[in-house]
Amino acid sequence: MPQRVVTDAIHGTIELTDDEWRVVDTPSFQRLRHLKQLQMAHLTYPNATHTRFAHSLGVFSVMSNVLRVAKEKLNISAGKVAELRLAALLHDIGHYPYSHLMEKIDKVQLTEEFVSSARERKKSIDLTAAPYPKHERLGELIVTTRQDLLDALGGAERARKIADLFTRSSAADPQLSKLIHSSLDMDRFDFLLRDANATGVPYGNVDLHYLLSNLMVSPSGMLGFSHKAMSAAEQFLFARFFMYKVVYFHKTTYGLEEACRQLLRRCRDSSLYGVPSSGATIEDWVKADTFLGFSDGWVDDVVRRAQEDGNPVIAGLAKCIVRRQPPTLIREVCELKDRSVAGAAEHCRNFLSRCRDRLEKLASDLGIDQRFFLVVGPVPVSLEDRGSIHTSAGAKQIEEEEKDELVKIFSRGADEPISLVDIPTSIAHVAANYVHQFARLYLVTDDAAIAERARTTVGEWDKS
């Protein structure tokens, strides 16, 4: 079969068939070149400008390597292999500008909403409007409706099959869907390695080659790693944990991203600068060429224009992003919480309660608008984002499809693998009971004296 070759900094040579190359060459796929993988992390780590385009090729490469091992043992036909490779290639096709940042506007809580009680809270957003669809839904829509991809994939029927695989639709073959959504987590394999390389931190350096060389398939079709690779699998879990703590939730990056989320939410509520007021608008864009310009540059343009807005809060949020003057971290509260102990480690919740009760007075005392404060949390960082965030006992009670996504190990002589969190000799068995979480209070200001007064006052809250 004819091949096209690209060279990647993480995976080396990546070979694509002519059919796969046609998909990569479409305007819909090329749009991914203009979506940064790490949202606004480049404002903290200057080299973190890598894109969803490179990441998608990386996930494709990992899938290709997995299929070399698994296709014969799982008796996967050549046609299904081709569909799985394309599903891996297209799994992120529906991402928003700055990835998850814009996708989650519906979940953003404005400061005045946080401070108000649930009974008094009055959201200016129109709750009757359709929420922004998740990127998986947009991806499905793109693959099944945009003509460039329909032509590249060979028609609507095949496009539907590929979309079903990466969205885990009930219409997809569950055995094949496991290869997209499994303990292998090809998406994470790539983004940990790629993000660590781009940011220059060592925490995401997973031993991918060794893990894949120890990949096994059970008689029932379950994927897992040999017992020899258990330490590498544990390191894989901890790599994600530390990358979240150090990179993804970095105080500067997170503060700027929260400022942007709040800005976009306020623009959406006020119908400013073309920010869609409804998810239905975004779905309409997907079906038109408007979508091709829906990239990081689109958000950058909104932020630039918002600097001149007559609303001082909107203008202030925009200026701190454009000028790279991050919100000042006034206070951070962290805790390590044992899930098995009721009421353990309530520091974050107590801190947020004080913010809710005292922030309005603090703003008044400082002579500033309370909307310049940004309250975030509690934000959890766990060993896993799927099954092994549970205790060992809890992991037994989760849905069957989530069980498929646990990192699994073949014990010596075993035909079927078991979850890593169920192995008593694994450090993951203990660590899965714990979650690290933080709550933060930021202030958007360029006045160092006001920031210091706020920091001093908030520091006294624990004493009263």
Coordinates of N, CA, C and O in Angstrom, one line a residue, residues 245-311:
K245 N 0.0 18.7 38.2 CA 0.4 19.6 39.3 C 1.3 20.7 38.9 O 1.2 21.8 39.3
V246 N 2.3 20.3 38.0 CA 3.4 21.2 37.7 C 3.1 22.1 36.5 O 3.4 23.2 36.5
V247 N 2.5 21.5 35.4 CA 2.3 22.2 34.2 C 0.9 22.6 33.9 O 0.6 23.8 33.8
Y248 N -0.1 21.7 33.9 CA -1.4 22.0 33.5 C -2.1 23.0 34.5 O -2.9 23.8 34.1
F249 N -1.8 22.9 35.8 CA -2.4 23.7 36.8 C -1.4 24.7 37.3 O -1.5 25.2 38.5
H250 N -0.3 25.0 36.6 CA 0.7 26.1 37.0 C -0.1 27.3 37.4 O -1.0 27.8 36.6
K251 N 0.3 28.0 38.4 CA -0.5 29.1 38.9 C -0.6 30.3 37.9 O -1.6 30.9 37.8
T252 N 0.5 30.5 37.2 CA 0.4 31.6 36.2 C -0.4 31.2 35.0 O -1.3 32.0 34.6
T253 N -0.2 30.1 34.5 CA -1.0 29.6 33.3 C -2.5 29.5 33.7 O -3.3 30.0 33.0
Y254 N -2.8 28.9 34.8 CA -4.2 28.7 35.2 C -4.9 30.1 35.5 O -6.0 30.3 35.2
G255 N -4.1 31.0 36.0 CA -4.7 32.4 36.3 C -5.0 33.1 35.0 O -6.1 33.7 34.9
L256 N -4.2 33.0 34.0 CA -4.4 33.6 32.7 C -5.6 32.9 32.0 O -6.4 33.6 31.4
E257 N -5.6 31.6 32.1 CA -6.7 30.9 31.5 C -8.1 31.2 32.1 O -9.1 31.3 31.4
E258 N -8.1 31.3 33.5 CA -9.3 31.6 34.1 C -9.8 33.0 33.8 O -11.0 33.3 33.6
A259 N -8.8 34.0 33.6 CA -9.2 35.3 33.2 C -9.8 35.2 31.8 O -10.8 35.9 31.5
C260 N -9.3 34.4 30.9 CA -9.8 34.3 29.6 C -11.2 33.6 29.6 O -12.1 34.0 28.9
R261 N -11.4 32.6 30.4 CA -12.7 31.9 30.6 C -13.7 32.9 31.0 O -14.9 33.0 30.5
Q262 N -13.4 33.7 32.0 CA -14.3 34.7 32.6 C -14.6 35.8 31.5 O -15.8 36.2 31.4
L263 N -13.6 36.2 30.8 CA -13.8 37.2 29.7 C -14.8 36.6 28.7 O -15.7 37.3 28.3
L264 N -14.5 35.4 28.2 CA -15.4 34.9 27.1 C -16.8 34.6 27.6 O -17.8 34.9 26.9
R265 N -16.9 34.2 28.9 CA -18.3 34.1 29.4 C -19.0 35.4 29.5 O -20.2 35.5 29.1
R266 N -18.3 36.5 29.9 CA -19.0 37.8 30.0 C -19.3 38.3 28.6 O -20.4 38.9 28.3
C267 N -18.4 38.0 27.6 CA -18.7 38.4 26.2 C -19.9 37.6 25.7 O -20.8 38.2 24.9
R268 N -20.0 36.4 26.0 CA -21.1 35.5 25.5 C -22.4 36.1 26.1 O -23.4 36.2 25.4
D269 N -22.4 36.4 27.4 CA -23.6 36.8 28.0 C -24.1 38.1 27.5 O -25.3 38.4 27.4
S270 N -23.2 39.0 27.0 CA -23.5 40.3 26.5 C -23.6 40.4 25.0 O -23.7 41.5 24.4
S271 N -23.4 39.2 24.3 CA -23.4 39.2 22.9 C -22.4 40.1 22.3 O -22.7 40.9 21.4
L272 N -21.2 40.0 22.8 CA -20.1 40.9 22.4 C -19.1 40.2 21.5 O -18.8 39.0 21.7
Y273 N -18.6 40.9 20.5 CA -17.4 40.4 19.7 C -17.6 39.1 19.0 O -16.7 38.3 18.7
G274 N -18.9 38.7 18.8 CA -19.2 37.5 18.0 C -19.1 36.2 18.8 O -19.1 35.2 18.1
V275 N -18.9 36.3 20.1 CA -18.8 35.1 20.9 C -20.2 34.4 20.8 O -21.2 35.1 21.2
P276 N -20.3 33.2 20.3 CA -21.7 32.6 20.2 C -22.4 32.5 21.5 O -21.9 32.1 22.5
S277 N -23.7 32.9 21.4 CA -24.6 32.8 22.6 C -25.2 31.4 22.8 O -25.7 31.1 23.8
S278 N -25.0 30.6 21.8 CA -25.6 29.2 21.9 C -24.7 28.2 21.2 O -24.1 28.5 20.2
G279 N -24.8 27.0 21.7 CA -24.1 25.9 21.0 C -24.6 25.6 19.6 O -23.9 25.1 18.8
A280 N -25.9 26.0 19.4 CA -26.5 25.8 18.1 C -25.7 26.6 17.0 O -25.6 26.2 15.9
T281 N -25.3 27.8 17.4 CA -24.5 28.6 16.5 C -23.2 27.9 16.1 O -22.8 27.9 14.9
I282 N -22.5 27.3 17.0 CA -21.3 26.7 16.8 C -21.5 25.5 15.8 O -20.8 25.2 14.9
E283 N -22.6 24.7 16.1 CA -22.9 23.6 15.2 C -23.2 24.1 13.8 O -22.9 23.4 12.8
D284 N -23.8 25.3 13.6 CA -24.1 25.8 12.3 C -22.8 26.2 11.6 O -22.6 26.0 10.4
W285 N -21.8 26.7 12.4 CA -20.5 27.1 11.9 C -19.8 25.9 11.3 O -19.1 26.0 10.3
V286 N -19.9 24.7 12.0 CA -19.3 23.5 11.5 C -19.6 23.2 10.1 O -18.8 22.7 9.3
K287 N -20.8 23.5 9.7 CA -21.4 23.1 8.4 C -21.0 24.2 7.3 O -21.4 24.0 6.2
A288 N -20.3 25.2 7.8 CA -19.9 26.3 6.8 C -18.5 26.5 6.9 O -17.8 26.1 7.8
D289 N -17.9 27.3 6.0 CA -16.5 27.6 6.0 C -16.1 28.5 7.2 O -14.9 28.7 7.5
T290 N -17.1 29.1 7.9 CA -16.8 29.9 9.1 C -16.0 29.1 10.1 O -15.1 29.6 10.8
F291 N -16.2 27.8 10.1 CA -15.6 26.9 11.1 C -14.1 26.9 10.9 O -13.3 26.7 11.9
L292 N -13.6 27.0 9.7 CA -12.2 26.9 9.4 C -11.4 28.0 10.1 O -10.2 27.9 10.4
G293 N -12.0 29.2 10.4 CA -11.4 30.3 11.1 C -11.6 30.3 12.6 O -11.2 31.2 13.3
F294 N -12.3 29.2 13.1 CA -12.6 29.1 14.5 C -11.4 28.5 15.2 O -11.4 27.3 15.5
S295 N -10.4 29.3 15.4 CA -9.1 28.8 15.9 C -8.6 29.7 17.0 O -9.3 30.6 17.5
D296 N -7.4 29.5 17.5 CA -6.8 30.3 18.6 C -6.8 31.8 18.2 O -7.1 32.6 19.0
G297 N -6.5 32.0 16.9 CA -6.5 33.4 16.4 C -7.9 34.1 16.6 O -7.9 35.3 16.8
W298 N -8.9 33.3 16.5 CA -10.3 33.9 16.6 C -10.5 34.4 18.1 O -11.0 35.5 18.3
V299 N -10.0 33.6 19.1 CA -10.1 34.0 20.5 C -9.2 35.2 20.7 O -9.5 36.2 21.4
D300 N -8.0 35.2 20.1 CA -7.0 36.3 20.3 C -7.6 37.6 19.8 O -7.4 38.6 20.4
D301 N -8.4 37.5 18.7 CA -9.0 38.7 18.1 C -10.1 39.2 19.1 O -10.2 40.5 19.3
V302 N -10.9 38.3 19.7 CA -11.9 38.8 20.7 C -11.2 39.5 21.8 O -11.6 40.5 22.3
V303 N -10.1 38.9 22.3 CA -9.4 39.5 23.5 C -8.8 40.8 23.1 O -8.9 41.8 23.9
R304 N -8.2 41.0 22.0 CA -7.7 42.3 21.6 C -8.7 43.3 21.5 O -8.5 44.5 22.0
R305 N -9.9 43.0 20.9 CA -10.9 44.0 20.8 C -11.5 44.4 22.1 O -12.0 45.5 22.4
A306 N -11.6 43.4 23.0 CA -12.2 43.6 24.3 C -11.4 44.6 25.2 O -11.9 45.1 26.2
Q307 N -10.1 44.8 24.9 CA -9.3 45.8 25.7 C -9.9 47.1 25.7 O -9.7 47.9 26.6
E308 N -10.7 47.5 24.6 CA -11.3 48.8 24.5 C -12.7 48.9 24.9 O -13.4 49.9 24.7
D309 N -13.2 47.8 25.5 CA -14.6 47.7 25.9 C -14.9 48.8 27.0 O -14.1 49.1 27.9
G310 N -16.1 49.3 27.0 CA -16.5 50.2 28.0 C -16.7 49.7 29.4 O -16.8 50.4 30.4
N311 N -16.9 48.3 29.5 CA -17.0 47.7 30.8 C -15.6 47.5 31.3 O -14.8 46.8 30.7

